[in-house]
Short mmCIF file of C-alpha atoms in Angstrom, two decimals:
data_model
loop_
_atom_site.label_atom_id
_atom_site.label_comp_id
_atom_site.label_asym_id
_atom_site.label_seq_id
_atom_site.Cartn_x
_atom_site.Cartn_y
_atom_site.Cartn_z
CA MET A 1 22.03 -6.57 -29.69
CA THR A 2 18.97 -8.64 -31.02
CA ILE A 3 15.23 -7.97 -30.99
CA ILE A 4 14.83 -10.61 -28.49
CA GLU A 5 17.67 -9.11 -26.17
CA ARG A 6 15.99 -5.84 -26.04
CA PHE A 7 12.44 -7.41 -25.34
CA HIS A 8 14.25 -9.14 -22.47
CA ASN A 9 16.07 -6.42 -21.31
CA VAL A 10 12.31 -4.42 -21.30
CA ARG A 11 10.67 -7.33 -19.25
CA SER A 12 13.09 -7.50 -17.03
CA SER A 13 13.76 -3.51 -16.08
CA ASP A 14 12.95 -2.08 -13.28
CA HIS A 15 10.00 0.48 -14.70
CA PHE A 16 8.40 -2.49 -16.48
CA VAL A 17 8.31 -4.05 -12.90
CA LEU A 18 6.83 -0.98 -11.29
CA VAL A 19 4.03 -0.78 -13.76
CA ALA A 20 3.33 -4.27 -13.42
CA MET A 21 3.06 -4.37 -9.90
CA CYS A 22 1.09 -0.62 -9.43
CA PHE A 23 -1.40 -2.25 -12.03
CA ALA A 24 -1.82 -5.20 -9.80
CA ILE A 25 -2.16 -3.26 -6.75
CA PHE A 26 -4.70 -0.87 -8.04
CA THR A 27 -6.63 -3.81 -9.70
CA ASP A 28 -6.95 -5.26 -6.17
CA THR A 29 -7.92 -2.46 -4.05
CA PHE A 30 -10.37 -1.61 -6.96
CA ILE A 31 -12.08 -4.66 -6.99
CA TYR A 32 -12.26 -4.55 -2.78
CA GLY A 33 -13.74 -0.66 -2.91
CA MET A 34 -16.22 -1.79 -5.37
CA TRP A 35 -17.95 -4.29 -2.66
CA THR A 36 -16.31 -2.46 0.45
CA ALA A 37 -19.95 -2.64 2.26
CA ILE A 38 -20.18 -6.33 2.11
CA LEU A 39 -18.54 -8.47 4.76
CA LEU A 40 -15.76 -6.46 5.82
CA ALA A 41 -15.09 -9.00 8.81
CA ALA A 42 -14.57 -11.52 6.07
CA TYR A 43 -12.13 -9.85 4.23
CA GLY A 44 -10.44 -8.16 6.86
CA ALA A 45 -9.92 -12.04 8.79
CA ALA A 46 -8.10 -13.28 5.52
CA LEU A 47 -6.23 -10.50 5.33
CA LEU A 48 -4.53 -10.89 8.58
CA ILE A 49 -4.06 -14.52 8.29
CA GLY A 50 -3.04 -14.46 4.71
CA SER A 51 -0.36 -12.04 4.82
CA PRO A 52 2.29 -13.84 7.12
CA ILE A 53 1.64 -17.15 5.58
CA ILE A 54 2.39 -15.47 2.06
CA GLY A 55 5.29 -13.28 3.19
CA PHE A 56 6.86 -16.35 5.11
CA VAL A 57 6.41 -18.47 1.71
CA SER A 58 7.58 -15.86 -1.06
CA ASP A 59 10.87 -15.36 0.87
CA ARG A 60 11.86 -18.76 0.56
CA ILE A 61 11.19 -19.66 -2.83
CA HIS A 62 13.48 -18.62 -6.28
CA SER A 63 10.27 -17.05 -7.65
CA ARG A 64 7.17 -14.85 -6.32
CA ARG A 65 5.51 -16.21 -9.91
CA SER A 66 3.56 -18.80 -8.08
CA PRO A 67 1.95 -16.89 -5.18
CA LEU A 68 1.32 -13.97 -7.54
CA LEU A 69 -0.87 -16.40 -9.87
CA PHE A 70 -2.89 -17.38 -6.79
CA GLY A 71 -3.56 -14.05 -6.09
CA TYR A 72 -5.01 -13.37 -9.62
CA LEU A 73 -7.01 -16.83 -9.40
CA THR A 74 -8.39 -15.43 -6.08
CA ILE A 75 -9.41 -12.19 -7.39
CA ALA A 76 -10.79 -13.77 -10.37
CA ALA A 77 -13.04 -16.52 -8.12
CA SER A 78 -14.04 -13.64 -5.39
CA THR A 79 -15.13 -11.86 -8.62
CA SER A 80 -17.05 -14.88 -10.35
CA ILE A 81 -18.59 -15.38 -6.83
CA PHE A 82 -20.13 -12.28 -6.73
CA MET A 83 -21.34 -12.21 -9.87
CA PHE A 84 -23.58 -15.52 -9.60
CA GLY A 85 -23.96 -15.94 -5.78
CA HIS A 86 -27.01 -15.21 -4.23
CA SER A 87 -26.53 -16.22 -0.33
CA VAL A 88 -25.12 -14.99 2.60
CA SER A 89 -22.33 -18.08 2.50
CA VAL A 90 -21.54 -17.55 -0.66
CA PHE A 91 -20.61 -13.69 -0.47
CA ILE A 92 -18.82 -14.74 2.75
CA LEU A 93 -16.42 -17.32 0.49
CA ALA A 94 -16.08 -14.51 -1.78
CA ARG A 95 -15.09 -11.83 0.49
CA VAL A 96 -12.82 -14.64 1.96
CA CYS A 97 -10.91 -14.98 -1.51
CA GLN A 98 -10.59 -11.25 -1.73
CA GLY A 99 -9.17 -11.45 1.30
CA LEU A 100 -6.59 -13.80 0.26
CA SER A 101 -5.74 -11.78 -2.85
CA GLY A 102 -5.46 -8.80 -0.98
CA ALA A 103 -2.71 -10.57 1.16
CA VAL A 104 -1.16 -11.60 -2.26
CA ILE A 105 -1.00 -8.54 -4.10
CA GLY A 106 -0.35 -6.03 -1.25
CA VAL A 107 2.70 -8.10 -0.02
CA LEU A 108 4.11 -9.55 -3.25
CA GLY A 109 3.39 -6.26 -5.11
CA LEU A 110 4.83 -4.04 -2.65
CA ALA A 111 7.76 -6.21 -2.21
CA MET A 112 8.79 -6.66 -5.78
CA ILE A 113 8.55 -2.76 -6.17
CA ALA A 114 11.19 -2.77 -3.09
CA ASP A 115 13.33 -5.60 -4.41
CA ARG A 116 13.73 -3.39 -8.26
CA ALA A 117 14.22 -0.01 -6.65
CA HIS A 118 17.50 1.28 -5.66
CA SER A 119 18.44 3.16 -2.48
CA GLU A 120 18.24 6.64 -4.56
CA THR A 121 15.08 5.61 -6.14
CA LEU A 122 13.21 3.58 -3.15
CA GLY A 123 11.46 6.65 -2.42
CA GLU A 124 10.01 7.27 -5.45
CA PHE A 125 9.25 3.81 -6.17
CA MET A 126 6.79 3.34 -3.11
CA ALA A 127 5.14 6.50 -3.68
CA TYR A 128 3.95 5.19 -6.67
CA GLY A 129 2.76 1.63 -5.00
CA SER A 130 1.36 4.06 -2.06
CA LEU A 131 -0.44 5.92 -4.80
CA SER A 132 -1.74 2.70 -6.74
CA PHE A 133 -3.21 1.51 -3.86
CA THR A 134 -4.93 4.99 -2.62
CA TRP A 135 -6.49 5.69 -5.93
CA GLY A 136 -7.46 1.84 -5.99
CA MET A 137 -9.76 2.17 -3.18
CA LEU A 138 -10.98 5.81 -3.99
CA THR A 139 -11.89 4.89 -7.81
CA GLY A 140 -13.61 1.39 -7.00
CA PRO A 141 -16.43 2.53 -5.20
CA VAL A 142 -17.10 5.50 -7.78
CA PHE A 143 -16.45 3.59 -10.94
CA GLY A 144 -18.81 0.48 -9.15
CA GLY A 145 -21.65 2.55 -8.93
CA LEU A 146 -21.64 4.22 -12.20
CA LEU A 147 -21.32 1.12 -14.26
CA PHE A 148 -23.74 -0.75 -11.98
CA ASP A 149 -26.12 1.93 -12.63
CA HIS A 150 -25.74 2.35 -16.61
CA PHE A 151 -25.08 -1.28 -17.60
CA GLY A 152 -26.26 -3.40 -14.74
CA ILE A 153 -24.58 -6.33 -13.08
CA ALA A 154 -22.89 -7.37 -16.50
CA GLY A 155 -21.12 -3.94 -16.46
CA ALA A 156 -20.11 -3.40 -13.06
CA PHE A 157 -18.15 -6.87 -13.56
CA GLY A 158 -16.77 -6.15 -17.17
CA LEU A 159 -14.22 -4.13 -16.15
CA PRO A 160 -12.61 -5.58 -13.48
CA ILE A 161 -12.48 -8.66 -15.71
CA ALA A 162 -10.43 -6.70 -18.47
CA MET A 163 -8.29 -5.58 -15.61
CA LEU A 164 -7.61 -8.69 -14.70
CA ALA A 165 -6.73 -10.07 -17.99
CA ILE A 166 -4.10 -6.71 -18.19
CA ASP A 167 -2.73 -8.41 -14.86
CA ILE A 168 -2.43 -11.84 -15.99
CA ILE A 169 -0.61 -10.40 -19.64
CA LEU A 170 1.87 -8.06 -17.48
CA ARG A 171 2.82 -10.41 -15.01
CA VAL A 172 3.67 -13.15 -17.90
CA LEU A 173 5.86 -10.31 -19.54
CA MET A 174 7.67 -9.23 -16.16
CA ILE A 175 11.11 -10.82 -15.43
CA GLU A 176 11.50 -10.84 -11.56
CA LYS A 177 15.08 -9.70 -10.11
CA ARG A 178 16.53 -12.99 -8.83
CA SER A 179 14.98 -14.94 -12.67
CA ALA A 180 16.61 -12.04 -14.56
CA ILE A 181 19.94 -13.07 -12.86
CA VAL A 182 19.65 -16.72 -14.36
CA GLU A 183 17.56 -16.09 -17.47
CA SER A 184 19.21 -12.92 -18.99
CA PRO A 185 21.07 -13.49 -22.54
CA ARG A 186 24.98 -13.68 -22.78
CA GLN A 187 25.16 -12.95 -19.12
CA THR A 188 28.37 -14.36 -17.73
CA GLU A 189 29.34 -15.86 -14.49
CA ALA A 190 31.53 -12.95 -13.65
CA SER A 191 28.36 -10.57 -14.06
CA ILE A 192 26.20 -12.75 -12.15
CA ILE A 193 28.71 -12.72 -9.31
CA SER A 194 29.10 -8.89 -8.97
CA GLU A 195 25.23 -8.41 -9.47
CA ALA A 196 24.82 -10.31 -6.62
CA GLY A 197 27.68 -8.53 -4.80
CA GLU A 198 25.91 -5.00 -5.22
CA GLU A 199 23.00 -6.71 -3.11
CA SER A 200 25.19 -8.46 -0.70
CA PRO A 201 28.13 -5.98 0.45
CA LEU A 202 31.24 -7.39 2.19
CA LEU A 203 30.70 -11.13 0.77
CA GLY A 204 30.40 -12.49 -2.60
CA SER A 205 27.77 -14.99 -3.71
CA ARG A 206 29.73 -17.89 -2.77
CA ALA A 207 30.04 -16.90 0.49
CA HIS A 208 26.50 -16.37 0.94
CA SER A 209 25.61 -19.35 -0.53
CA CYS A 210 24.83 -21.04 2.38
CA ALA A 211 23.46 -18.41 4.30
CA PRO A 212 20.33 -19.01 6.22
CA SER A 213 17.01 -17.57 5.53
CA LEU A 214 15.53 -14.83 8.03
CA ALA A 215 13.67 -16.31 11.24
CA PHE A 216 10.66 -14.80 12.28
CA ARG A 217 11.86 -13.34 15.24
CA HIS A 218 14.61 -11.69 13.36
CA PHE A 219 11.60 -9.03 12.04
CA PHE A 220 11.07 -7.88 15.73
CA ASP A 221 13.39 -5.18 15.09
CA THR A 222 13.02 -1.80 16.54
CA ARG A 223 12.85 0.52 13.47
CA LEU A 224 10.43 -2.22 11.68
CA MET A 225 8.14 -2.38 14.45
CA ILE A 226 7.99 1.78 14.92
CA ALA A 227 7.48 1.65 11.09
CA ILE A 228 4.65 -0.66 11.28
CA LEU A 229 3.08 1.03 14.31
CA VAL A 230 3.00 4.48 12.03
CA GLU A 231 1.57 2.73 9.43
CA VAL A 232 -1.20 1.27 12.12
CA THR A 233 -1.86 4.87 12.84
CA ILE A 234 -1.89 6.14 9.41
CA SER A 235 -4.65 3.40 7.96
CA SER A 236 -6.33 4.13 11.39
CA ILE A 237 -6.90 7.82 10.52
CA PHE A 238 -7.87 7.11 6.97
CA SER A 239 -10.28 4.38 7.55
CA ALA A 240 -11.90 6.97 10.67
CA PHE A 241 -12.58 9.71 8.31
CA GLU A 242 -14.04 7.47 5.40
CA ALA A 243 -16.40 5.96 7.67
CA THR A 244 -17.36 9.40 9.29
CA LEU A 245 -16.14 12.29 6.57
CA PRO A 246 -19.56 11.50 4.48
CA LEU A 247 -22.38 11.25 7.09
CA PHE A 248 -20.90 14.42 8.74
CA THR A 249 -21.26 16.23 5.45
CA ILE A 250 -24.76 15.30 5.22
CA GLU A 251 -26.10 15.85 8.52
CA THR A 252 -24.16 19.49 9.03
CA TYR A 253 -24.31 20.38 5.38
CA GLN A 254 -26.96 18.75 4.05
CA TRP A 255 -25.20 17.51 0.84
CA ALA A 256 -26.40 14.96 -1.30
CA PRO A 257 -24.87 11.09 -0.80
CA THR A 258 -22.95 11.93 -4.41
CA ASN A 259 -21.24 15.10 -3.04
CA ALA A 260 -20.63 13.60 0.31
CA GLY A 261 -18.33 11.01 -1.40
CA LEU A 262 -16.49 13.63 -3.15
CA VAL A 263 -14.76 14.77 -0.07
CA PHE A 264 -12.57 11.81 -0.27
CA LEU A 265 -10.73 13.37 -2.75
CA GLY A 266 -9.88 15.88 -0.11
CA LEU A 267 -7.84 13.05 1.45
CA THR A 268 -6.66 11.56 -2.00
CA LEU A 269 -5.69 14.21 -4.37
CA PRO A 270 -2.82 15.47 -2.25
CA SER A 271 -1.04 11.88 -2.79
CA PHE A 272 0.20 12.85 -5.86
CA PHE A 273 2.73 15.18 -3.85
CA SER A 274 4.37 12.00 -2.34
CA ILE A 275 6.59 11.48 -5.72
CA PRO A 276 7.82 14.98 -5.74
CA LEU A 277 8.45 14.75 -2.03
CA ALA A 278 10.33 11.83 -2.00
CA LYS A 279 12.61 13.29 -4.79
CA TYR A 280 13.18 16.47 -2.71
CA THR A 281 14.09 14.69 0.32
CA ARG A 282 16.45 12.21 -1.32
CA ASN A 283 18.10 15.17 -3.08
CA ARG A 284 18.60 16.75 0.61
CA GLY A 285 19.74 13.59 2.33
CA TRP A 286 16.77 13.73 4.81
CA ASP A 287 15.75 11.53 7.07
CA ARG A 288 12.64 9.86 6.06
CA ARG A 289 11.69 8.67 9.19
CA LYS A 290 11.85 12.30 10.84
CA ILE A 291 9.90 13.51 8.27
CA VAL A 292 7.20 11.22 9.03
CA ALA A 293 7.34 11.58 12.34
CA THR A 294 7.09 15.41 11.88
CA GLU A 295 4.21 14.76 9.31
CA LEU A 296 2.21 13.32 11.83
CA ILE A 297 3.09 15.68 14.95
CA PHE A 298 1.36 18.67 12.49
CA SER A 299 -1.46 16.40 10.86
CA SER A 300 -2.86 16.75 14.70
CA LEU A 301 -3.38 20.64 13.67
CA PRO A 302 -5.65 20.47 10.80
CA MET A 303 -7.76 17.56 12.76
CA ALA A 304 -8.09 19.40 15.88
CA GLY A 305 -9.23 22.28 13.64
CA LEU A 306 -12.34 20.37 12.30
CA LYS A 307 -13.93 21.22 15.36
CA TRP A 308 -14.56 24.53 13.82
CA ALA A 309 -15.98 23.09 10.59
CA GLU A 310 -19.47 22.66 12.26
CA GLY A 311 -21.95 24.96 10.76
CA ASN A 312 -23.73 25.34 7.92
CA THR A 313 -22.09 28.26 6.24
CA LEU A 314 -20.00 28.65 3.08
CA GLN A 315 -17.07 29.44 5.07
CA HIS A 316 -17.30 26.22 7.51
CA GLN A 317 -17.51 24.22 3.99
CA ILE A 318 -14.56 25.74 2.66
CA LEU A 319 -12.78 25.27 5.93
CA PHE A 320 -13.79 21.80 6.06
CA ILE A 321 -12.37 21.11 2.77
CA SER A 322 -9.11 22.80 3.42
CA LEU A 323 -8.34 20.91 6.82
CA VAL A 324 -9.53 17.63 5.14
CA SER A 325 -7.21 18.39 2.13
CA PHE A 326 -4.12 18.99 4.82
CA VAL A 327 -4.66 15.77 6.70
CA GLY A 328 -4.88 13.78 2.82
CA LEU A 329 -1.64 15.60 2.64
CA PHE A 330 0.44 14.43 5.42
CA MET A 331 -1.19 11.39 5.57
CA THR A 332 -0.63 9.74 2.20
CA THR A 333 2.71 11.41 1.91
CA SER A 334 3.66 9.91 4.92
CA GLN A 335 2.33 6.59 4.05
CA ALA A 336 4.98 6.39 0.80
CA GLN A 337 7.53 7.16 3.19
CA THR A 338 6.65 4.75 5.95
CA MET A 339 6.50 1.96 2.92
CA ALA A 340 10.09 3.03 1.76
CA GLU A 341 11.06 3.02 5.38
CA VAL A 342 9.75 -0.70 5.65
CA SER A 343 11.86 -1.65 2.82
CA ASP A 344 15.15 0.05 4.35
CA SER A 345 14.23 -2.02 7.51
CA VAL A 346 14.73 -5.40 6.15
CA ARG A 347 17.54 -4.42 4.19
CA GLN A 348 19.16 -3.54 7.25
CA ILE A 349 17.63 -6.71 8.91
CA GLU A 350 18.94 -8.97 5.87
CA ALA A 351 22.70 -7.18 6.34
CA LYS A 352 22.72 -7.63 10.08
CA HIS A 353 21.89 -11.32 9.45
CA GLY A 354 24.04 -12.10 6.52
CA VAL A 355 21.56 -13.03 3.79
CA ASP A 356 22.17 -13.22 0.38
CA THR A 357 19.37 -11.63 -1.11
CA THR A 358 19.83 -13.25 -4.76
CA LYS A 359 18.61 -16.53 -3.01
CA SER A 360 16.38 -15.58 -0.28
CA SER A 361 14.52 -12.61 1.24
CA GLY A 362 12.68 -10.80 3.93
CA MET A 363 10.69 -8.44 1.62
CA GLY A 364 7.62 -10.82 1.88
CA THR A 365 7.90 -11.35 5.53
CA GLY A 366 8.43 -7.29 5.92
CA PHE A 367 5.76 -6.10 3.97
CA ALA A 368 3.29 -8.62 5.10
CA PHE A 369 3.76 -6.86 8.59
CA CYS A 370 2.96 -3.40 6.45
CA ASN A 371 -0.01 -5.15 4.92
CA MET A 372 -1.56 -6.56 8.56
CA ALA A 373 -0.91 -3.24 9.71
CA ILE A 374 -3.30 -1.62 6.91
CA ALA A 375 -5.44 -4.06 7.81
CA MET A 376 -5.45 -3.51 11.48
CA GLY A 377 -6.06 0.30 11.18
CA GLN A 378 -9.15 -0.18 8.91
CA PHE A 379 -10.70 -2.13 11.53
CA ILE A 380 -9.43 0.01 14.69
CA GLY A 381 -10.09 3.52 12.79
CA PRO A 382 -13.82 3.18 12.23
CA LEU A 383 -14.44 1.35 15.62
CA ILE A 384 -12.62 4.27 17.63
CA ALA A 385 -14.30 6.85 15.24
CA GLY A 386 -17.68 5.42 14.95
CA ALA A 387 -17.61 5.05 19.36
CA THR A 388 -16.45 8.58 19.82
CA LYS A 389 -18.51 10.40 17.66
CA SER A 390 -21.84 8.63 18.62
CA GLU A 391 -20.75 9.45 22.22
CA LEU A 392 -18.91 12.46 22.41
CA GLY A 393 -19.29 14.33 18.91
CA TRP A 394 -17.59 15.41 16.17
CA SER A 395 -15.01 17.78 17.78
CA ALA A 396 -14.11 15.21 20.33
CA MET A 397 -13.54 12.69 17.71
CA THR A 398 -11.37 14.77 15.52
CA LEU A 399 -9.44 15.60 18.47
CA ILE A 400 -8.60 12.32 19.59
CA LEU A 401 -7.76 11.18 16.31
CA GLY A 402 -5.22 14.39 16.17
CA THR A 403 -4.02 13.37 19.73
CA PHE A 404 -3.34 9.73 18.55
CA SER A 405 -1.51 11.09 15.91
CA CYS A 406 0.61 13.56 17.40
CA GLY A 407 1.48 10.74 20.05
CA VAL A 408 2.38 8.35 17.79
CA GLY A 409 5.02 11.02 16.03
CA LEU A 410 6.44 12.14 18.69
CA PHE A 411 7.08 8.76 20.17
CA SER A 412 8.74 8.00 16.58
CA LEU A 413 10.56 10.96 17.08
CA ILE A 414 12.41 9.99 20.00
CA VAL A 415 12.91 6.23 19.34
CA ASN A 416 14.64 7.16 16.01
CA TYR A 417 16.45 10.23 16.96
#
């Protein structure tokens, strides 16, 4: 094998695509997190509108290269606008660009990870994608503030620009699955037919050559819609705690704002358990739908227990951190499994309607639904949490969130049984 062929194999390998897409997801959420306090509504609107369009288009073209490059350009545009803008209207435009980039990177990044994952590695691959999303959201505000304090506006934008440059290099090097089938050196017609056959059991690639693409109505499938409902729930709970935890610690424990911000580590650090959990459940042959439903049910216990963390003593603070960490454990691990479930649901829909995945796909549209679910949760969560905390208090808020999680978990368990 020549050096060129080896380099080609690296560029088209599953793990290289995984690294490239995880870095893209991390970059997008990192940059979003640095400016999350500015004009959230504009971002959410662009994300909700852009996601289904990007998903629909990406599923009907041979390569996702063009929409992905569009995503990088919109990130660069929003970063430049924030750097040089000086008016509210300009900042609104910047947030719209961020929302569009979130739609592109969120949809295509997860779809491309799912495309490359085999059935036995799907859970771990999606866990890495979920991990990238979570840590991008966490580290964005932290690094953004530190860089601005020490190096000013140039320092705050220098790191995102460098990350975007790495993103573009990785995307140029990366070879997509469908492109790899066409471009791979010395690949025979027989091997092309064989690879297509792996993705489309029962029918060969020639028989699928005229198979239609999936219509929008095909995605209103019970299994996929339950996964989307679960994603809305997880995103709502995450966003609710992100909006209320710092204020609660400042009011109750008199923590400084910096220490209050560190409480997010309790929500996000447990995300590292999502990878070994995905491997363990795969080896055991457990149904991930039942695992996610069970996690949602059990997460209601630490959420309801947070009412006993009101009180400014060391014991109350230890209890608070412990319970928040359990909430983070249940939410982050179930989110990774839910993203894998979205992929499984789409593959089931593709098989049901005889889609040739070497020519068309439903992953873009499936993860457009997932992206929209995350955006809806980011709107619903703070709204519910803010209203209930101000009107009914902290205990009622945590109890309502716990009941919501338990109810969706039970519903999912019953429907998927």
